[in-house]
Short mmCIF file of C-alpha atoms in Angstrom, two decimals:
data_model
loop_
_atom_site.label_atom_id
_atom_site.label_comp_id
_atom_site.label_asym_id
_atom_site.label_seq_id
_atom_site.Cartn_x
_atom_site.Cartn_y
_atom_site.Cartn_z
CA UNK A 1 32.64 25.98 -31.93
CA UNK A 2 30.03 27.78 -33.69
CA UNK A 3 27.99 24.41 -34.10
CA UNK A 4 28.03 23.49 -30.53
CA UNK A 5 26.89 27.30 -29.69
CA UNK A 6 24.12 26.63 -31.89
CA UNK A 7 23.18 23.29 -30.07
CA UNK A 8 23.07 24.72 -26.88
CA UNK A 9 20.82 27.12 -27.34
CA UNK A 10 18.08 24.78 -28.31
CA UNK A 11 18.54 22.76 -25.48
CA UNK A 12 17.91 26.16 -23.70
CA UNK A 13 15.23 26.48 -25.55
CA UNK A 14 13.02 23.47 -25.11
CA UNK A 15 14.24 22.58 -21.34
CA UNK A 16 12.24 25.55 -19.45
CA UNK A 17 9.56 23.91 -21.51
CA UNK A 18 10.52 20.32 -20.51
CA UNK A 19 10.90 21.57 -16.90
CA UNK A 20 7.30 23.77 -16.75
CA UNK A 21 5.46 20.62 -18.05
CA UNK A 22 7.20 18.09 -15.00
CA UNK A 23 6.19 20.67 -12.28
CA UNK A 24 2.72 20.91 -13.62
CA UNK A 25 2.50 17.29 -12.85
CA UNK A 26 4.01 17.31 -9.52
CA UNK A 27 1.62 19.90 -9.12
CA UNK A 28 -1.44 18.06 -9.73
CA UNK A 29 0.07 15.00 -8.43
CA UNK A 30 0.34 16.92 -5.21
CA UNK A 31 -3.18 18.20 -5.15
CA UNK A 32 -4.98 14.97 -6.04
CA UNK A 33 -3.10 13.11 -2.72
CA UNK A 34 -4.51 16.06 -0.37
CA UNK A 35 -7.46 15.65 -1.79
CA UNK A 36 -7.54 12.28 -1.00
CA UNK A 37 -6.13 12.45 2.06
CA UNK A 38 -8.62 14.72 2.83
CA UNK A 39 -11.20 12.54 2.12
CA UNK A 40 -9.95 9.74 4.11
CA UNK A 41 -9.89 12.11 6.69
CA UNK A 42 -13.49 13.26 6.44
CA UNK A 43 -14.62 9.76 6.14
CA UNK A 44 -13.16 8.23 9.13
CA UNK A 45 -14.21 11.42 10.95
CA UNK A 46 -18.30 10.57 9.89
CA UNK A 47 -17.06 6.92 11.02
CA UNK A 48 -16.63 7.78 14.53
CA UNK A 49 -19.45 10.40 14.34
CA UNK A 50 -21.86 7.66 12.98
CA UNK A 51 -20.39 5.44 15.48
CA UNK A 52 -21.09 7.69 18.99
CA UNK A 53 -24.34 9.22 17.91
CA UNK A 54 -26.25 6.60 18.99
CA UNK A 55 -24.54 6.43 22.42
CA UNK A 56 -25.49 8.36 25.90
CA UNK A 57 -22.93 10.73 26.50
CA UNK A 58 -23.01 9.41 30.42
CA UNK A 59 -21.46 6.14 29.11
CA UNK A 60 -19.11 8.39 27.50
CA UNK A 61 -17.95 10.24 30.55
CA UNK A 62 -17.43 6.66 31.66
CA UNK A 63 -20.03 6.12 33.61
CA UNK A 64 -20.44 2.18 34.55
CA UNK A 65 -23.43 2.17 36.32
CA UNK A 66 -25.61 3.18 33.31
CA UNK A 67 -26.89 0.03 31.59
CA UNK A 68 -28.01 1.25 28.00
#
């Protein structure tokens, strides 16, 4: 009885431990995909940017009589 007191305790012991260390890294895990996804995000936004700067915002508006 007294043994198997004894082992318990370390296991309380070291598992807050065990437990900070795997939410750390879920942490981080979680902050390096929104940064990424961010990123994807900003780059497909300068995409489309890139993509109608060069266009006359009359063809935009859909107009077909404009020939560029």
């Amino acid at each position: 009885m007294g043994e198997e007191r004894k082992h318990h305790h370390r296991l309380g012991k070291t598992l807050p431990e065990w437990m900070e260390k795997k939410n750390e890294n879920s942490y981080l895990q979680l902050k390096q995909l929104e940064l990424e996804a961010l990123a994807m995000a900003v780059s497909s936004l300068r995409t489309v940017a890139s993509q109608n700067s060069h266009r006359d915002p009359l063809t935009f508006a859909g107009n077909s009589s404009y020939k560029p």
